[in-house]
Amino acid sequence: PVGFLTALAFALLGGVILNLMPCVFPVLSLKVLALTQHAGDARERWKSALAYAGGVVLSFLALAGLLIAARAGGEQLGWGFQLQSPGTIAALAALFTLIGLNLAGVFEVGSLLPSSIASLRARDPTLDSFLTGVLAAAVASPCTAPFMGAALGAALAWPTVQSLTVFAALGLGVAAPYLLASAVPAIGRRLPRPGRWMQTFRVALAFPMFATVIWLTWVLGHQTGVDGAAALLVALLALALAAWW
């Protein structure tokens, strides 16, 4: 059986490795872009890193809490249960489509959001970092199964506090590279300074977003069949047309 300290170590290491997984990399690329934007401002870089880490860890805790409560009520759910819902998959596909279109320059977020929300987003970029952490946790959790199954399965059988501690360690591992890059001045000094290259980099980041949409459509197709996948693609096409308009 997996011990508590072993599970903690696996969770922390597994979270770090998750940053290399295809489902997490698109979200991580957004944080790399943000990191370069704050390359010369250590305080803003650190605030953004803490907000991102808070979003990741709190989201993992919330997902684990929901799973523990559901299993206590007799539901047979596994980790990554949120992607067992076609509605959740469709919503994530729509969100990643919009993110990709935004990165590609098809529209700017401020032009779609109500002015009150857009101004709030501009005044408090820390909120953006927190919500990016929430998104990272939502798409990262299914990717943990191949190499974290034993540790997470054992954690779900332990008392609630121990279980949540393991999942918090998993979230901390996901956020660790960004926290390290923000905390170590030497890394910050090696980051390229903002410039025209960032616009090209931003457009290039749209393609990992669209690749994630392909993966989500494939997952939905396995759940609902080819008709469900086709319906999602039609909806995404309509969404893209509306964003362009």
mmCIF file of C-alpha atoms in Angstrom:
data_model
loop_
_atom_site.group_PDB
_atom_site.id
_atom_site.type_symbol
_atom_site.label_atom_id
_atom_site.label_comp_id
_atom_site.label_asym_id
_atom_site.label_seq_id
_atom_site.Cartn_x
_atom_site.Cartn_y
_atom_site.Cartn_z
ATOM 1 C CA PRO A 1 0.000 0.000 0.000
ATOM 2 C CA VAL A 2 1.071 3.597 -0.645
ATOM 3 C CA GLY A 3 2.003 5.500 2.523
ATOM 4 C CA PHE A 4 0.997 9.084 3.248
ATOM 5 C CA LEU A 5 4.455 10.621 2.815
ATOM 6 C CA THR A 6 5.044 8.597 -0.344
ATOM 7 C CA ALA A 7 1.732 9.797 -1.741
ATOM 8 C CA LEU A 8 2.673 13.397 -0.898
ATOM 9 C CA ALA A 9 5.995 13.049 -2.703
ATOM 10 C CA PHE A 10 4.353 11.424 -5.731
ATOM 11 C CA ALA A 11 1.667 14.117 -5.798
ATOM 12 C CA LEU A 12 4.192 16.961 -5.723
ATOM 13 C CA LEU A 13 6.400 15.356 -8.385
ATOM 14 C CA GLY A 14 3.376 14.354 -10.453
ATOM 15 C CA GLY A 15 2.117 17.942 -10.401
ATOM 16 C CA VAL A 16 5.440 19.176 -11.769
ATOM 17 C CA ILE A 17 5.381 16.541 -14.533
ATOM 18 C CA LEU A 18 1.812 17.543 -15.425
ATOM 19 C CA ASN A 19 3.154 20.777 -16.855
ATOM 20 C CA LEU A 20 4.598 18.740 -19.733
ATOM 21 C CA MET A 21 1.321 16.972 -20.525
ATOM 22 C CA PRO A 22 -0.614 18.032 -23.661
ATOM 23 C CA CYS A 23 -3.734 18.941 -21.672
ATOM 24 C CA VAL A 24 -1.879 21.364 -19.374
ATOM 25 C CA PHE A 25 0.699 22.846 -21.725
ATOM 26 C CA PRO A 26 -1.733 25.229 -23.481
ATOM 27 C CA VAL A 27 -2.698 26.808 -20.143
ATOM 28 C CA LEU A 28 0.921 26.902 -19.017
ATOM 29 C CA SER A 29 1.812 28.733 -22.215
ATOM 30 C CA LEU A 30 -0.548 31.530 -21.169
ATOM 31 C CA LYS A 31 1.418 31.879 -17.935
ATOM 32 C CA VAL A 32 4.710 31.964 -19.859
ATOM 33 C CA LEU A 33 3.301 34.850 -21.887
ATOM 34 C CA ALA A 34 2.270 36.626 -18.673
ATOM 35 C CA LEU A 35 5.697 35.959 -17.181
ATOM 36 C CA THR A 36 7.442 37.688 -20.080
ATOM 37 C CA GLN A 37 5.048 40.634 -19.824
ATOM 38 C CA HIS A 38 6.126 41.149 -16.195
ATOM 39 C CA ALA A 39 9.786 40.309 -16.834
ATOM 40 C CA GLY A 40 10.967 43.640 -15.467
ATOM 41 C CA ASP A 41 8.584 43.870 -12.512
ATOM 42 C CA ALA A 42 9.412 41.320 -9.812
ATOM 43 C CA ARG A 43 6.515 42.413 -7.580
ATOM 44 C CA GLU A 44 3.847 41.959 -10.260
ATOM 45 C CA ARG A 45 5.441 38.697 -11.360
ATOM 46 C CA TRP A 46 5.289 37.358 -7.801
ATOM 47 C CA LYS A 47 1.684 38.515 -7.276
ATOM 48 C CA SER A 48 0.657 36.789 -10.491
ATOM 49 C CA ALA A 49 2.469 33.598 -9.475
ATOM 50 C CA LEU A 50 0.797 33.467 -6.043
ATOM 51 C CA ALA A 51 -2.637 34.110 -7.559
ATOM 52 C CA TYR A 52 -2.088 31.359 -10.148
ATOM 53 C CA ALA A 53 -0.909 28.923 -7.470
ATOM 54 C CA GLY A 54 -3.909 29.818 -5.307
ATOM 55 C CA GLY A 55 -6.287 29.126 -8.197
ATOM 56 C CA VAL A 56 -4.662 25.765 -8.929
ATOM 57 C CA VAL A 57 -4.490 24.536 -5.317
ATOM 58 C CA LEU A 58 -7.986 25.716 -4.321
ATOM 59 C CA SER A 59 -9.470 24.159 -7.459
ATOM 60 C CA PHE A 60 -7.789 20.807 -6.791
ATOM 61 C CA LEU A 61 -9.101 20.955 -3.218
ATOM 62 C CA ALA A 62 -12.615 21.786 -4.451
ATOM 63 C CA LEU A 63 -12.593 18.953 -7.005
ATOM 64 C CA ALA A 64 -11.243 16.508 -4.418
ATOM 65 C CA GLY A 65 -13.865 17.643 -1.893
ATOM 66 C CA LEU A 66 -16.674 17.110 -4.403
ATOM 67 C CA LEU A 67 -15.311 13.676 -5.285
ATOM 68 C CA ILE A 68 -14.955 12.643 -1.628
ATOM 69 C CA ALA A 69 -18.506 13.826 -0.884
ATOM 70 C CA ALA A 70 -19.918 12.025 -3.933
ATOM 71 C CA ARG A 71 -18.155 8.776 -3.077
ATOM 72 C CA ALA A 72 -19.391 9.034 0.513
ATOM 73 C CA GLY A 73 -22.893 9.301 -0.941
ATOM 74 C CA GLY A 74 -22.445 6.075 -2.884
ATOM 75 C CA GLU A 75 -21.452 7.494 -6.288
ATOM 76 C CA GLN A 76 -18.806 5.521 -8.173
ATOM 77 C CA LEU A 77 -16.749 8.414 -9.520
ATOM 78 C CA GLY A 78 -13.051 8.566 -10.300
ATOM 79 C CA TRP A 79 -10.572 11.436 -10.353
ATOM 80 C CA GLY A 80 -11.140 13.598 -13.419
ATOM 81 C CA PHE A 81 -14.888 13.025 -13.054
ATOM 82 C CA GLN A 82 -15.674 16.488 -14.456
ATOM 83 C CA LEU A 83 -14.630 15.301 -17.926
ATOM 84 C CA GLN A 84 -17.125 12.455 -17.701
ATOM 85 C CA SER A 85 -19.836 15.050 -18.377
ATOM 86 C CA PRO A 86 -20.407 15.907 -22.077
ATOM 87 C CA GLY A 87 -21.691 19.331 -21.038
ATOM 88 C CA THR A 88 -18.458 20.134 -19.205
ATOM 89 C CA ILE A 89 -16.377 18.953 -22.162
ATOM 90 C CA ALA A 90 -18.398 21.115 -24.559
ATOM 91 C CA ALA A 91 -18.013 24.145 -22.271
ATOM 92 C CA LEU A 92 -14.228 23.647 -22.050
ATOM 93 C CA ALA A 93 -14.005 23.235 -25.839
ATOM 94 C CA ALA A 94 -15.899 26.508 -26.284
ATOM 95 C CA LEU A 95 -13.645 28.256 -23.777
ATOM 96 C CA PHE A 96 -10.433 27.027 -25.444
ATOM 97 C CA THR A 97 -11.812 28.017 -28.846
ATOM 98 C CA LEU A 98 -12.405 31.546 -27.598
ATOM 99 C CA ILE A 99 -8.953 31.686 -25.991
ATOM 100 C CA GLY A 100 -7.364 30.535 -29.261
ATOM 101 C CA LEU A 101 -9.298 33.075 -31.319
ATOM 102 C CA ASN A 102 -8.348 35.813 -28.875
ATOM 103 C CA LEU A 103 -4.660 34.872 -29.071
ATOM 104 C CA ALA A 104 -4.880 34.800 -32.868
ATOM 105 C CA GLY A 105 -6.203 38.370 -32.853
ATOM 106 C CA VAL A 106 -9.711 37.603 -34.106
ATOM 107 C CA PHE A 107 -11.192 39.628 -31.238
ATOM 108 C CA GLU A 108 -10.138 41.340 -28.027
ATOM 109 C CA VAL A 109 -11.685 40.346 -24.726
ATOM 110 C CA GLY A 110 -12.629 43.921 -23.882
ATOM 111 C CA SER A 111 -14.838 44.129 -26.969
ATOM 112 C CA LEU A 112 -17.025 41.215 -25.820
ATOM 113 C CA LEU A 113 -17.193 41.762 -22.071
ATOM 114 C CA PRO A 114 -19.483 44.345 -20.479
ATOM 115 C CA SER A 115 -17.533 47.512 -19.697
ATOM 116 C CA SER A 116 -17.819 46.950 -15.934
ATOM 117 C CA ILE A 117 -16.261 43.471 -16.173
ATOM 118 C CA ALA A 118 -13.623 44.579 -18.684
ATOM 119 C CA SER A 119 -12.559 47.445 -16.425
ATOM 120 C CA LEU A 120 -12.397 45.085 -13.438
ATOM 121 C CA ARG A 121 -10.169 42.743 -15.433
ATOM 122 C CA ALA A 122 -7.898 45.643 -16.381
ATOM 123 C CA ARG A 123 -7.718 46.935 -12.807
ATOM 124 C CA ASP A 124 -7.024 43.560 -11.253
ATOM 125 C CA PRO A 125 -4.834 41.320 -13.461
ATOM 126 C CA THR A 126 -4.293 39.179 -10.366
ATOM 127 C CA LEU A 127 -7.839 37.899 -10.867
ATOM 128 C CA ASP A 128 -6.889 36.767 -14.371
ATOM 129 C CA SER A 129 -3.993 34.787 -12.928
ATOM 130 C CA PHE A 130 -6.257 33.166 -10.331
ATOM 131 C CA LEU A 131 -8.828 32.160 -12.975
ATOM 132 C CA THR A 132 -6.050 30.778 -15.192
ATOM 133 C CA GLY A 133 -5.052 28.588 -12.253
ATOM 134 C CA VAL A 134 -8.653 27.373 -11.962
ATOM 135 C CA LEU A 135 -8.661 26.517 -15.675
ATOM 136 C CA ALA A 136 -5.323 24.710 -15.374
ATOM 137 C CA ALA A 137 -6.674 22.521 -12.575
ATOM 138 C CA ALA A 138 -9.862 21.734 -14.496
ATOM 139 C CA VAL A 139 -8.035 20.441 -17.570
ATOM 140 C CA ALA A 140 -5.075 18.922 -15.708
ATOM 141 C CA SER A 141 -6.915 16.542 -13.413
ATOM 142 C CA PRO A 142 -7.773 13.854 -16.034
ATOM 143 C CA CYS A 143 -4.108 13.721 -17.096
ATOM 144 C CA THR A 144 -3.005 12.595 -13.641
ATOM 145 C CA ALA A 145 -4.519 9.122 -13.971
ATOM 146 C CA PRO A 146 -1.722 7.374 -15.927
ATOM 147 C CA PHE A 147 1.008 8.037 -13.336
ATOM 148 C CA MET A 148 -0.873 9.115 -10.205
ATOM 149 C CA GLY A 149 -3.611 6.467 -10.076
ATOM 150 C CA ALA A 150 -2.211 4.472 -7.151
ATOM 151 C CA ALA A 151 -1.384 7.472 -4.974
ATOM 152 C CA LEU A 152 -4.690 9.263 -5.609
ATOM 153 C CA GLY A 153 -6.681 6.059 -5.193
ATOM 154 C CA ALA A 154 -5.050 5.473 -1.818
ATOM 155 C CA ALA A 155 -5.589 9.114 -0.834
ATOM 156 C CA LEU A 156 -9.329 8.855 -1.464
ATOM 157 C CA ALA A 157 -9.516 5.990 1.049
ATOM 158 C CA TRP A 158 -7.836 7.987 3.828
ATOM 159 C CA PRO A 159 -9.381 10.461 6.279
ATOM 160 C CA THR A 160 -10.543 13.673 4.616
ATOM 161 C CA VAL A 161 -7.712 15.876 5.918
ATOM 162 C CA GLN A 162 -5.027 13.516 4.624
ATOM 163 C CA SER A 163 -6.792 13.136 1.277
ATOM 164 C CA LEU A 164 -7.080 16.882 0.779
ATOM 165 C CA THR A 165 -3.413 17.361 1.768
ATOM 166 C CA VAL A 166 -2.331 15.010 -1.022
ATOM 167 C CA PHE A 167 -4.450 16.833 -3.584
ATOM 168 C CA ALA A 168 -3.138 20.195 -2.354
ATOM 169 C CA ALA A 169 0.403 18.865 -2.911
ATOM 170 C CA LEU A 170 -0.604 17.882 -6.444
ATOM 171 C CA GLY A 171 -1.822 21.424 -7.117
ATOM 172 C CA LEU A 172 1.315 22.915 -5.599
ATOM 173 C CA GLY A 173 3.407 20.745 -7.915
ATOM 174 C CA VAL A 174 1.495 22.064 -10.945
ATOM 175 C CA ALA A 175 2.172 25.657 -9.861
ATOM 176 C CA ALA A 176 5.771 25.031 -8.727
ATOM 177 C CA PRO A 177 7.630 25.872 -11.988
ATOM 178 C CA TYR A 178 5.859 29.209 -12.310
ATOM 179 C CA LEU A 179 6.430 29.989 -8.627
ATOM 180 C CA LEU A 180 10.121 29.141 -9.021
ATOM 181 C CA ALA A 181 10.502 31.317 -12.115
ATOM 182 C CA SER A 182 8.846 34.219 -10.296
ATOM 183 C CA ALA A 183 10.772 33.827 -7.036
ATOM 184 C CA VAL A 184 14.314 33.371 -8.374
ATOM 185 C CA PRO A 185 15.703 36.690 -9.673
ATOM 186 C CA ALA A 186 18.238 34.923 -11.906
ATOM 187 C CA ILE A 187 15.431 33.273 -13.868
ATOM 188 C CA GLY A 188 13.585 36.555 -14.176
ATOM 189 C CA ARG A 189 16.688 38.269 -15.544
ATOM 190 C CA ARG A 190 17.052 35.609 -18.224
ATOM 191 C CA LEU A 191 13.524 36.145 -19.536
ATOM 192 C CA PRO A 192 13.374 38.040 -22.826
ATOM 193 C CA ARG A 193 12.162 41.606 -22.532
ATOM 194 C CA PRO A 194 8.744 42.581 -23.925
ATOM 195 C CA GLY A 195 8.835 43.574 -27.588
ATOM 196 C CA ARG A 196 7.323 42.971 -31.013
ATOM 197 C CA TRP A 197 8.270 39.292 -30.793
ATOM 198 C CA MET A 198 5.522 38.839 -28.167
ATOM 199 C CA GLN A 199 2.785 39.446 -30.750
ATOM 200 C CA THR A 200 4.152 36.619 -32.905
ATOM 201 C CA PHE A 201 4.504 34.429 -29.824
ATOM 202 C CA ARG A 202 0.927 35.211 -28.809
ATOM 203 C CA VAL A 203 -0.448 34.138 -32.203
ATOM 204 C CA ALA A 204 1.645 30.949 -32.115
ATOM 205 C CA LEU A 205 0.088 30.054 -28.754
ATOM 206 C CA ALA A 206 -3.330 29.898 -30.417
ATOM 207 C CA PHE A 207 -2.449 26.583 -32.039
ATOM 208 C CA PRO A 208 -1.985 24.585 -28.787
ATOM 209 C CA MET A 209 -5.429 25.897 -27.789
ATOM 210 C CA PHE A 210 -6.975 24.584 -30.993
ATOM 211 C CA ALA A 211 -5.142 21.272 -30.510
ATOM 212 C CA THR A 212 -6.775 21.014 -27.084
ATOM 213 C CA VAL A 213 -10.175 21.582 -28.724
ATOM 214 C CA ILE A 214 -9.448 18.644 -31.055
ATOM 215 C CA TRP A 215 -8.642 16.453 -28.040
ATOM 216 C CA LEU A 216 -11.822 17.514 -26.209
ATOM 217 C CA THR A 217 -13.897 16.817 -29.320
ATOM 218 C CA TRP A 218 -12.327 13.358 -29.518
ATOM 219 C CA VAL A 219 -13.240 12.719 -25.856
ATOM 220 C CA LEU A 220 -16.814 13.887 -26.477
ATOM 221 C CA GLY A 221 -17.022 11.694 -29.577
ATOM 222 C CA HIS A 222 -16.173 8.625 -27.484
ATOM 223 C CA GLN A 223 -18.968 9.521 -25.064
ATOM 224 C CA THR A 224 -21.736 10.590 -27.448
ATOM 225 C CA GLY A 225 -20.747 9.188 -30.828
ATOM 226 C CA VAL A 226 -19.931 10.939 -34.087
ATOM 227 C CA ASP A 227 -23.203 12.892 -34.057
ATOM 228 C CA GLY A 228 -22.313 14.471 -30.719
ATOM 229 C CA ALA A 229 -18.839 15.406 -31.954
ATOM 230 C CA ALA A 230 -20.306 16.888 -35.148
ATOM 231 C CA ALA A 231 -22.831 18.901 -33.123
ATOM 232 C CA LEU A 232 -20.028 20.300 -30.993
ATOM 233 C CA LEU A 233 -18.025 21.286 -34.091
ATOM 234 C CA VAL A 234 -21.054 23.081 -35.543
ATOM 235 C CA ALA A 235 -21.541 24.940 -32.259
ATOM 236 C CA LEU A 236 -17.849 25.913 -32.171
ATOM 237 C CA LEU A 237 -18.036 27.147 -35.764
ATOM 238 C CA ALA A 238 -21.024 29.330 -34.831
ATOM 239 C CA LEU A 239 -19.123 30.586 -31.775
ATOM 240 C CA ALA A 240 -16.094 31.449 -33.914
ATOM 241 C CA LEU A 241 -18.301 33.308 -36.395
ATOM 242 C CA ALA A 242 -19.923 35.277 -33.565
ATOM 243 C CA ALA A 243 -16.526 36.178 -32.073
ATOM 244 C CA TRP A 244 -15.246 37.312 -35.469
ATOM 245 C CA TRP A 245 -18.422 39.336 -36.076
#
